[in-house]
Amino acid sequence: VESHSEECVLYDMTLTREHIGDIIAQVLLDYPDYYWTKGDFHFYREENSFVQYLRIKIIYLFDEEQCKKLDERISKRIAKCCEYVDQRLLLNPREIILQVCNWIYQNTEYACTGDEDQTIYSVFCDKKSVCMGISKAAALILRLYDIRSIVTMGKLFGQHPHSWLIVLVDGRYYHLD
């Protein structure tokens, strides 16, 4: 995913489509800066006279050329957020978290926009996103300040898929939504 490879080959024939989907989803949670895919893929089982293998083709939202241009736009927006964070507060992680969240809240409309709304692209380029895009954007910026954060998923009120952050501050974990 990081290198925009058209496909990868795995030799573990016990993996199912669900296993591979779970792995890709986890990678995208851990690396919110991989905005060029939302994790969709094609999956093929193949064999030749010597070996059996799985061929996985990731579906990309943007090609590498588009990503070069988008990287600049995204970097500028991230810089704007970092400018917003009061430099005098850099020793107080709670205040940094609050200011990053305030910036995202003030600069992002909560709305469903399409395929890209599951990535940081929607927050920094479209300025509107769903919970997954917002969580990934916040995680990415907080990590710039060495604030450990994990994007997680679950069900809101036991029914609706939802995403939020878990942040580590002063040795304690906090849910941030």
mmCIF file with all atom_site columns, C-alpha atoms in Angstrom:
data_model
loop_
_atom_site.group_PDB
_atom_site.id
_atom_site.type_symbol
_atom_site.label_atom_id
_atom_site.label_alt_id
_atom_site.label_comp_id
_atom_site.label_asym_id
_atom_site.label_entity_id
_atom_site.label_seq_id
_atom_site.pdbx_PDB_ins_code
_atom_site.Cartn_x
_atom_site.Cartn_y
_atom_site.Cartn_z
_atom_site.occupancy
_atom_site.B_iso_or_equiv
_atom_site.pdbx_formal_charge
_atom_site.auth_seq_id
_atom_site.auth_comp_id
_atom_site.auth_asym_id
_atom_site.auth_atom_id
_atom_site.pdbx_PDB_model_num
ATOM 1   C CA . VAL A 1 1   ? 0.000   0.000   0.000   1.00 0.00 ? 1   VAL A CA 1
ATOM 2   C CA . GLU A 1 2   ? 2.781   2.416   0.923   1.00 0.00 ? 2   GLU A CA 1
ATOM 3   C CA . SER A 1 3   ? 4.501   2.047   -2.445  1.00 0.00 ? 3   SER A CA 1
ATOM 4   C CA . HIS A 1 4   ? 1.311   1.944   -4.552  1.00 0.00 ? 4   HIS A CA 1
ATOM 5   C CA . SER A 1 5   ? 2.165   -1.571  -5.731  1.00 0.00 ? 5   SER A CA 1
ATOM 6   C CA . GLU A 1 6   ? -0.377  -2.853  -8.207  1.00 0.00 ? 6   GLU A CA 1
ATOM 7   C CA . GLU A 1 7   ? -0.483  -6.190  -6.466  1.00 0.00 ? 7   GLU A CA 1
ATOM 8   C CA . CYS A 1 8   ? 1.156   -8.382  -3.910  1.00 0.00 ? 8   CYS A CA 1
ATOM 9   C CA . VAL A 1 9   ? 1.496   -12.128 -3.755  1.00 0.00 ? 9   VAL A CA 1
ATOM 10  C CA . LEU A 1 10  ? 1.075   -14.217 -0.613  1.00 0.00 ? 10  LEU A CA 1
ATOM 11  C CA . TYR A 1 11  ? 1.907   -17.884 -0.320  1.00 0.00 ? 11  TYR A CA 1
ATOM 12  C CA . ASP A 1 12  ? -0.230  -18.682 2.717   1.00 0.00 ? 12  ASP A CA 1
ATOM 13  C CA . MET A 1 13  ? -3.215  -20.411 1.143   1.00 0.00 ? 13  MET A CA 1
ATOM 14  C CA . THR A 1 14  ? -5.042  -20.575 4.487   1.00 0.00 ? 14  THR A CA 1
ATOM 15  C CA . LEU A 1 15  ? -5.777  -16.835 4.365   1.00 0.00 ? 15  LEU A CA 1
ATOM 16  C CA . THR A 1 16  ? -9.346  -15.919 3.506   1.00 0.00 ? 16  THR A CA 1
ATOM 17  C CA . ARG A 1 17  ? -10.745 -12.735 1.999   1.00 0.00 ? 17  ARG A CA 1
ATOM 18  C CA . GLU A 1 18  ? -11.841 -11.719 5.518   1.00 0.00 ? 18  GLU A CA 1
ATOM 19  C CA . HIS A 1 19  ? -8.332  -12.259 6.938   1.00 0.00 ? 19  HIS A CA 1
ATOM 20  C CA . ILE A 1 20  ? -6.772  -10.131 4.222   1.00 0.00 ? 20  ILE A CA 1
ATOM 21  C CA . GLY A 1 21  ? -9.442  -7.442  4.635   1.00 0.00 ? 21  GLY A CA 1
ATOM 22  C CA . ASP A 1 22  ? -8.783  -7.345  8.387   1.00 0.00 ? 22  ASP A CA 1
ATOM 23  C CA . ILE A 1 23  ? -5.038  -7.013  7.816   1.00 0.00 ? 23  ILE A CA 1
ATOM 24  C CA . ILE A 1 24  ? -5.458  -4.185  5.318   1.00 0.00 ? 24  ILE A CA 1
ATOM 25  C CA . ALA A 1 25  ? -7.950  -2.416  7.599   1.00 0.00 ? 25  ALA A CA 1
ATOM 26  C CA . GLN A 1 26  ? -5.506  -2.618  10.510  1.00 0.00 ? 26  GLN A CA 1
ATOM 27  C CA . VAL A 1 27  ? -2.657  -1.241  8.390   1.00 0.00 ? 27  VAL A CA 1
ATOM 28  C CA . LEU A 1 28  ? -4.850  1.698   7.365   1.00 0.00 ? 28  LEU A CA 1
ATOM 29  C CA . LEU A 1 29  ? -5.739  2.373   11.014  1.00 0.00 ? 29  LEU A CA 1
ATOM 30  C CA . ASP A 1 30  ? -2.067  2.318   11.989  1.00 0.00 ? 30  ASP A CA 1
ATOM 31  C CA . TYR A 1 31  ? -0.982  4.477   9.044   1.00 0.00 ? 31  TYR A CA 1
ATOM 32  C CA . PRO A 1 32  ? -3.532  7.265   8.589   1.00 0.00 ? 32  PRO A CA 1
ATOM 33  C CA . ASP A 1 33  ? -1.239  8.952   6.068   1.00 0.00 ? 33  ASP A CA 1
ATOM 34  C CA . TYR A 1 34  ? -2.066  6.203   3.510   1.00 0.00 ? 34  TYR A CA 1
ATOM 35  C CA . TYR A 1 35  ? -4.998  8.223   2.209   1.00 0.00 ? 35  TYR A CA 1
ATOM 36  C CA . TRP A 1 36  ? -4.843  6.863   -1.341  1.00 0.00 ? 36  TRP A CA 1
ATOM 37  C CA . THR A 1 37  ? -6.954  3.796   -0.552  1.00 0.00 ? 37  THR A CA 1
ATOM 38  C CA . LYS A 1 38  ? -9.852  3.014   1.710   1.00 0.00 ? 38  LYS A CA 1
ATOM 39  C CA . GLY A 1 39  ? -8.821  -0.641  1.758   1.00 0.00 ? 39  GLY A CA 1
ATOM 40  C CA . ASP A 1 40  ? -10.851 -2.215  -1.034  1.00 0.00 ? 40  ASP A CA 1
ATOM 41  C CA . PHE A 1 41  ? -9.106  -4.967  -2.948  1.00 0.00 ? 41  PHE A CA 1
ATOM 42  C CA . HIS A 1 42  ? -9.493  -7.814  -5.401  1.00 0.00 ? 42  HIS A CA 1
ATOM 43  C CA . PHE A 1 43  ? -8.401  -11.262 -4.325  1.00 0.00 ? 43  PHE A CA 1
ATOM 44  C CA . TYR A 1 44  ? -7.448  -14.223 -6.538  1.00 0.00 ? 44  TYR A CA 1
ATOM 45  C CA . ARG A 1 45  ? -6.238  -17.728 -5.786  1.00 0.00 ? 45  ARG A CA 1
ATOM 46  C CA . GLU A 1 46  ? -3.837  -18.925 -8.443  1.00 0.00 ? 46  GLU A CA 1
ATOM 47  C CA . GLU A 1 47  ? -1.505  -21.794 -9.047  1.00 0.00 ? 47  GLU A CA 1
ATOM 48  C CA . ASN A 1 48  ? 0.992   -22.945 -11.573 1.00 0.00 ? 48  ASN A CA 1
ATOM 49  C CA . SER A 1 49  ? 2.773   -26.263 -11.844 1.00 0.00 ? 49  SER A CA 1
ATOM 50  C CA . PHE A 1 50  ? 5.163   -25.294 -9.026  1.00 0.00 ? 50  PHE A CA 1
ATOM 51  C CA . VAL A 1 51  ? 3.280   -23.247 -6.458  1.00 0.00 ? 51  VAL A CA 1
ATOM 52  C CA . GLN A 1 52  ? -0.089  -21.989 -5.234  1.00 0.00 ? 52  GLN A CA 1
ATOM 53  C CA . TYR A 1 53  ? -0.466  -18.352 -4.220  1.00 0.00 ? 53  TYR A CA 1
ATOM 54  C CA . LEU A 1 54  ? -2.866  -15.529 -3.482  1.00 0.00 ? 54  LEU A CA 1
ATOM 55  C CA . ARG A 1 55  ? -2.801  -12.450 -5.690  1.00 0.00 ? 55  ARG A CA 1
ATOM 56  C CA . ILE A 1 56  ? -4.083  -9.269  -4.037  1.00 0.00 ? 56  ILE A CA 1
ATOM 57  C CA . LYS A 1 57  ? -4.769  -6.094  -5.997  1.00 0.00 ? 57  LYS A CA 1
ATOM 58  C CA . ILE A 1 58  ? -5.437  -2.994  -3.901  1.00 0.00 ? 58  ILE A CA 1
ATOM 59  C CA . ILE A 1 59  ? -7.963  -0.506  -5.301  1.00 0.00 ? 59  ILE A CA 1
ATOM 60  C CA . TYR A 1 60  ? -6.505  2.984   -5.175  1.00 0.00 ? 60  TYR A CA 1
ATOM 61  C CA . LEU A 1 61  ? -8.457  6.225   -5.030  1.00 0.00 ? 61  LEU A CA 1
ATOM 62  C CA . PHE A 1 62  ? -5.544  8.221   -6.471  1.00 0.00 ? 62  PHE A CA 1
ATOM 63  C CA . ASP A 1 63  ? -2.542  7.340   -8.605  1.00 0.00 ? 63  ASP A CA 1
ATOM 64  C CA . GLU A 1 64  ? 1.018   8.282   -7.641  1.00 0.00 ? 64  GLU A CA 1
ATOM 65  C CA . GLU A 1 65  ? 1.006   11.498  -9.727  1.00 0.00 ? 65  GLU A CA 1
ATOM 66  C CA . GLN A 1 66  ? -2.196  12.681  -8.083  1.00 0.00 ? 66  GLN A CA 1
ATOM 67  C CA . CYS A 1 67  ? -0.748  11.822  -4.677  1.00 0.00 ? 67  CYS A CA 1
ATOM 68  C CA . LYS A 1 68  ? 2.292   14.029  -5.260  1.00 0.00 ? 68  LYS A CA 1
ATOM 69  C CA . LYS A 1 69  ? -0.008  17.023  -5.775  1.00 0.00 ? 69  LYS A CA 1
ATOM 70  C CA . LEU A 1 70  ? -2.295  16.034  -2.919  1.00 0.00 ? 70  LEU A CA 1
ATOM 71  C CA . ASP A 1 71  ? 0.650   15.566  -0.551  1.00 0.00 ? 71  ASP A CA 1
ATOM 72  C CA . GLU A 1 72  ? 1.429   19.274  -0.945  1.00 0.00 ? 72  GLU A CA 1
ATOM 73  C CA . ARG A 1 73  ? -2.165  20.304  -0.203  1.00 0.00 ? 73  ARG A CA 1
ATOM 74  C CA . ILE A 1 74  ? -2.367  17.980  2.787   1.00 0.00 ? 74  ILE A CA 1
ATOM 75  C CA . SER A 1 75  ? 0.994   19.172  4.150   1.00 0.00 ? 75  SER A CA 1
ATOM 76  C CA . LYS A 1 76  ? -0.142  22.796  3.933   1.00 0.00 ? 76  LYS A CA 1
ATOM 77  C CA . ARG A 1 77  ? -3.343  22.024  5.849   1.00 0.00 ? 77  ARG A CA 1
ATOM 78  C CA . ILE A 1 78  ? -1.423  20.098  8.505   1.00 0.00 ? 78  ILE A CA 1
ATOM 79  C CA . ALA A 1 79  ? 0.933   23.076  8.830   1.00 0.00 ? 79  ALA A CA 1
ATOM 80  C CA . LYS A 1 80  ? -2.109  25.354  9.331   1.00 0.00 ? 80  LYS A CA 1
ATOM 81  C CA . CYS A 1 81  ? -3.282  23.128  12.173  1.00 0.00 ? 81  CYS A CA 1
ATOM 82  C CA . CYS A 1 82  ? 0.169   23.126  13.743  1.00 0.00 ? 82  CYS A CA 1
ATOM 83  C CA . GLU A 1 83  ? 0.257   26.943  13.505  1.00 0.00 ? 83  GLU A CA 1
ATOM 84  C CA . TYR A 1 84  ? -3.043  27.006  15.386  1.00 0.00 ? 84  TYR A CA 1
ATOM 85  C CA . VAL A 1 85  ? -1.573  25.049  18.303  1.00 0.00 ? 85  VAL A CA 1
ATOM 86  C CA . ASP A 1 86  ? -0.191  27.548  20.787  1.00 0.00 ? 86  ASP A CA 1
ATOM 87  C CA . GLN A 1 87  ? 3.560   26.891  20.980  1.00 0.00 ? 87  GLN A CA 1
ATOM 88  C CA . ARG A 1 88  ? 3.578   27.814  24.679  1.00 0.00 ? 88  ARG A CA 1
ATOM 89  C CA . LEU A 1 89  ? 1.470   24.742  25.382  1.00 0.00 ? 89  LEU A CA 1
ATOM 90  C CA . LEU A 1 90  ? 3.843   22.191  23.898  1.00 0.00 ? 90  LEU A CA 1
ATOM 91  C CA . LEU A 1 91  ? 4.660   20.853  27.340  1.00 0.00 ? 91  LEU A CA 1
ATOM 92  C CA . ASN A 1 92  ? 0.987   20.151  28.070  1.00 0.00 ? 92  ASN A CA 1
ATOM 93  C CA . PRO A 1 93  ? -0.292  17.200  25.993  1.00 0.00 ? 93  PRO A CA 1
ATOM 94  C CA . ARG A 1 94  ? -3.904  17.720  27.085  1.00 0.00 ? 94  ARG A CA 1
ATOM 95  C CA . GLU A 1 95  ? -3.898  21.274  25.719  1.00 0.00 ? 95  GLU A CA 1
ATOM 96  C CA . ILE A 1 96  ? -2.289  20.142  22.473  1.00 0.00 ? 96  ILE A CA 1
ATOM 97  C CA . ILE A 1 97  ? -4.988  17.495  22.061  1.00 0.00 ? 97  ILE A CA 1
ATOM 98  C CA . LEU A 1 98  ? -7.696  20.060  22.787  1.00 0.00 ? 98  LEU A CA 1
ATOM 99  C CA . GLN A 1 99  ? -6.310  22.559  20.276  1.00 0.00 ? 99  GLN A CA 1
ATOM 100 C CA . VAL A 1 100 ? -5.831  19.947  17.536  1.00 0.00 ? 100 VAL A CA 1
ATOM 101 C CA . CYS A 1 101 ? -9.394  18.722  18.045  1.00 0.00 ? 101 CYS A CA 1
ATOM 102 C CA . ASN A 1 102 ? -10.710 22.288  18.056  1.00 0.00 ? 102 ASN A CA 1
ATOM 103 C CA . TRP A 1 103 ? -8.911  23.044  14.789  1.00 0.00 ? 103 TRP A CA 1
ATOM 104 C CA . ILE A 1 104 ? -10.336 19.934  13.130  1.00 0.00 ? 104 ILE A CA 1
ATOM 105 C CA . TYR A 1 105 ? -13.801 20.705  14.503  1.00 0.00 ? 105 TYR A CA 1
ATOM 106 C CA . GLN A 1 106 ? -13.672 24.311  13.258  1.00 0.00 ? 106 GLN A CA 1
ATOM 107 C CA . ASN A 1 107 ? -12.273 23.369  9.838   1.00 0.00 ? 107 ASN A CA 1
ATOM 108 C CA . THR A 1 108 ? -14.120 20.144  9.006   1.00 0.00 ? 108 THR A CA 1
ATOM 109 C CA . GLU A 1 109 ? -17.793 19.623  8.333   1.00 0.00 ? 109 GLU A CA 1
ATOM 110 C CA . TYR A 1 110 ? -19.087 16.293  9.614   1.00 0.00 ? 110 TYR A CA 1
ATOM 111 C CA . ALA A 1 111 ? -20.660 14.830  6.482   1.00 0.00 ? 111 ALA A CA 1
ATOM 112 C CA . CYS A 1 112 ? -20.580 11.725  4.329   1.00 0.00 ? 112 CYS A CA 1
ATOM 113 C CA . THR A 1 113 ? -18.846 12.662  1.078   1.00 0.00 ? 113 THR A CA 1
ATOM 114 C CA . GLY A 1 114 ? -17.865 9.514   -0.795  1.00 0.00 ? 114 GLY A CA 1
ATOM 115 C CA . ASP A 1 115 ? -14.973 7.070   -1.005  1.00 0.00 ? 115 ASP A CA 1
ATOM 116 C CA . GLU A 1 116 ? -12.355 9.475   0.287   1.00 0.00 ? 116 GLU A CA 1
ATOM 117 C CA . ASP A 1 117 ? -14.262 10.266  3.497   1.00 0.00 ? 117 ASP A CA 1
ATOM 118 C CA . GLN A 1 118 ? -12.608 7.297   5.230   1.00 0.00 ? 118 GLN A CA 1
ATOM 119 C CA . THR A 1 119 ? -9.184  8.929   4.874   1.00 0.00 ? 119 THR A CA 1
ATOM 120 C CA . ILE A 1 120 ? -7.330  12.089  5.855   1.00 0.00 ? 120 ILE A CA 1
ATOM 121 C CA . TYR A 1 121 ? -7.892  13.351  2.308   1.00 0.00 ? 121 TYR A CA 1
ATOM 122 C CA . SER A 1 122 ? -11.451 14.288  3.181   1.00 0.00 ? 122 SER A CA 1
ATOM 123 C CA . VAL A 1 123 ? -10.416 16.350  6.209   1.00 0.00 ? 123 VAL A CA 1
ATOM 124 C CA . PHE A 1 124 ? -7.503  18.198  4.636   1.00 0.00 ? 124 PHE A CA 1
ATOM 125 C CA . CYS A 1 125 ? -8.717  18.559  1.035   1.00 0.00 ? 125 CYS A CA 1
ATOM 126 C CA . ASP A 1 126 ? -12.518 18.369  1.072   1.00 0.00 ? 126 ASP A CA 1
ATOM 127 C CA . LYS A 1 127 ? -12.848 19.873  4.572   1.00 0.00 ? 127 LYS A CA 1
ATOM 128 C CA . LYS A 1 128 ? -15.681 17.452  5.320   1.00 0.00 ? 128 LYS A CA 1
ATOM 129 C CA . SER A 1 129 ? -15.512 13.904  6.559   1.00 0.00 ? 129 SER A CA 1
ATOM 130 C CA . VAL A 1 130 ? -16.980 11.105  8.605   1.00 0.00 ? 130 VAL A CA 1
ATOM 131 C CA . CYS A 1 131 ? -15.649 9.822   11.916  1.00 0.00 ? 131 CYS A CA 1
ATOM 132 C CA . MET A 1 132 ? -12.965 7.600   10.337  1.00 0.00 ? 132 MET A CA 1
ATOM 133 C CA . GLY A 1 133 ? -11.373 10.428  8.339   1.00 0.00 ? 133 GLY A CA 1
ATOM 134 C CA . ILE A 1 134 ? -11.538 12.772  11.322  1.00 0.00 ? 134 ILE A CA 1
ATOM 135 C CA . SER A 1 135 ? -10.015 10.186  13.671  1.00 0.00 ? 135 SER A CA 1
ATOM 136 C CA . LYS A 1 136 ? -7.177  9.451   11.254  1.00 0.00 ? 136 LYS A CA 1
ATOM 137 C CA . ALA A 1 137 ? -6.452  13.154  10.752  1.00 0.00 ? 137 ALA A CA 1
ATOM 138 C CA . ALA A 1 138 ? -6.323  13.795  14.496  1.00 0.00 ? 138 ALA A CA 1
ATOM 139 C CA . ALA A 1 139 ? -4.077  10.760  15.041  1.00 0.00 ? 139 ALA A CA 1
ATOM 140 C CA . LEU A 1 140 ? -1.684  11.905  12.342  1.00 0.00 ? 140 LEU A CA 1
ATOM 141 C CA . ILE A 1 141 ? -1.338  15.408  13.797  1.00 0.00 ? 141 ILE A CA 1
ATOM 142 C CA . LEU A 1 142 ? -1.092  14.239  17.405  1.00 0.00 ? 142 LEU A CA 1
ATOM 143 C CA . ARG A 1 143 ? 1.714   11.895  16.437  1.00 0.00 ? 143 ARG A CA 1
ATOM 144 C CA . LEU A 1 144 ? 3.639   14.931  15.171  1.00 0.00 ? 144 LEU A CA 1
ATOM 145 C CA . TYR A 1 145 ? 3.606   16.101  18.795  1.00 0.00 ? 145 TYR A CA 1
ATOM 146 C CA . ASP A 1 146 ? 4.687   12.649  20.041  1.00 0.00 ? 146 ASP A CA 1
ATOM 147 C CA . ILE A 1 147 ? 1.261   11.994  21.507  1.00 0.00 ? 147 ILE A CA 1
ATOM 148 C CA . ARG A 1 148 ? 0.513   8.317   21.102  1.00 0.00 ? 148 ARG A CA 1
ATOM 149 C CA . SER A 1 149 ? -2.863  7.658   19.588  1.00 0.00 ? 149 SER A CA 1
ATOM 150 C CA . ILE A 1 150 ? -4.709  4.694   18.154  1.00 0.00 ? 150 ILE A CA 1
ATOM 151 C CA . VAL A 1 151 ? -7.613  4.882   15.729  1.00 0.00 ? 151 VAL A CA 1
ATOM 152 C CA . THR A 1 152 ? -10.219 2.360   16.799  1.00 0.00 ? 152 THR A CA 1
ATOM 153 C CA . MET A 1 153 ? -13.584 1.202   15.539  1.00 0.00 ? 153 MET A CA 1
ATOM 154 C CA . GLY A 1 154 ? -16.733 -0.073  17.152  1.00 0.00 ? 154 GLY A CA 1
ATOM 155 C CA . LYS A 1 155 ? -20.481 0.356   17.179  1.00 0.00 ? 155 LYS A CA 1
ATOM 156 C CA . LEU A 1 156 ? -22.235 3.512   18.336  1.00 0.00 ? 156 LEU A CA 1
ATOM 157 C CA . PHE A 1 157 ? -25.137 2.568   20.575  1.00 0.00 ? 157 PHE A CA 1
ATOM 158 C CA . GLY A 1 158 ? -24.483 -1.038  19.561  1.00 0.00 ? 158 GLY A CA 1
ATOM 159 C CA . GLN A 1 159 ? -25.740 -0.422  16.026  1.00 0.00 ? 159 GLN A CA 1
ATOM 160 C CA . HIS A 1 160 ? -23.881 2.099   13.896  1.00 0.00 ? 160 HIS A CA 1
ATOM 161 C CA . PRO A 1 161 ? -20.219 1.706   12.866  1.00 0.00 ? 161 PRO A CA 1
ATOM 162 C CA . HIS A 1 162 ? -18.114 4.410   14.474  1.00 0.00 ? 162 HIS A CA 1
ATOM 163 C CA . SER A 1 163 ? -14.474 5.394   14.780  1.00 0.00 ? 163 SER A CA 1
ATOM 164 C CA . TRP A 1 164 ? -12.621 7.377   17.439  1.00 0.00 ? 164 TRP A CA 1
ATOM 165 C CA . LEU A 1 165 ? -9.179  7.783   19.019  1.00 0.00 ? 165 LEU A CA 1
ATOM 166 C CA . ILE A 1 166 ? -7.587  6.370   22.083  1.00 0.00 ? 166 ILE A CA 1
ATOM 167 C CA . VAL A 1 167 ? -4.771  8.642   23.260  1.00 0.00 ? 167 VAL A CA 1
ATOM 168 C CA . LEU A 1 168 ? -2.091  8.008   25.853  1.00 0.00 ? 168 LEU A CA 1
ATOM 169 C CA . VAL A 1 169 ? -1.479  10.958  28.173  1.00 0.00 ? 169 VAL A CA 1
ATOM 170 C CA . ASP A 1 170 ? 0.615   10.782  31.318  1.00 0.00 ? 170 ASP A CA 1
ATOM 171 C CA . GLY A 1 171 ? 0.430   6.992   31.375  1.00 0.00 ? 171 GLY A CA 1
ATOM 172 C CA . ARG A 1 172 ? -3.376  6.875   31.078  1.00 0.00 ? 172 ARG A CA 1
ATOM 173 C CA . TYR A 1 173 ? -5.559  6.063   28.087  1.00 0.00 ? 173 TYR A CA 1
ATOM 174 C CA . TYR A 1 174 ? -8.416  8.343   27.093  1.00 0.00 ? 174 TYR A CA 1
ATOM 175 C CA . HIS A 1 175 ? -11.112 7.893   24.480  1.00 0.00 ? 175 HIS A CA 1
ATOM 176 C CA . LEU A 1 176 ? -11.350 10.905  22.222  1.00 0.00 ? 176 LEU A CA 1
ATOM 177 C CA . ASP A 1 177 ? -14.405 11.356  20.027  1.00 0.00 ? 177 ASP A CA 1
#
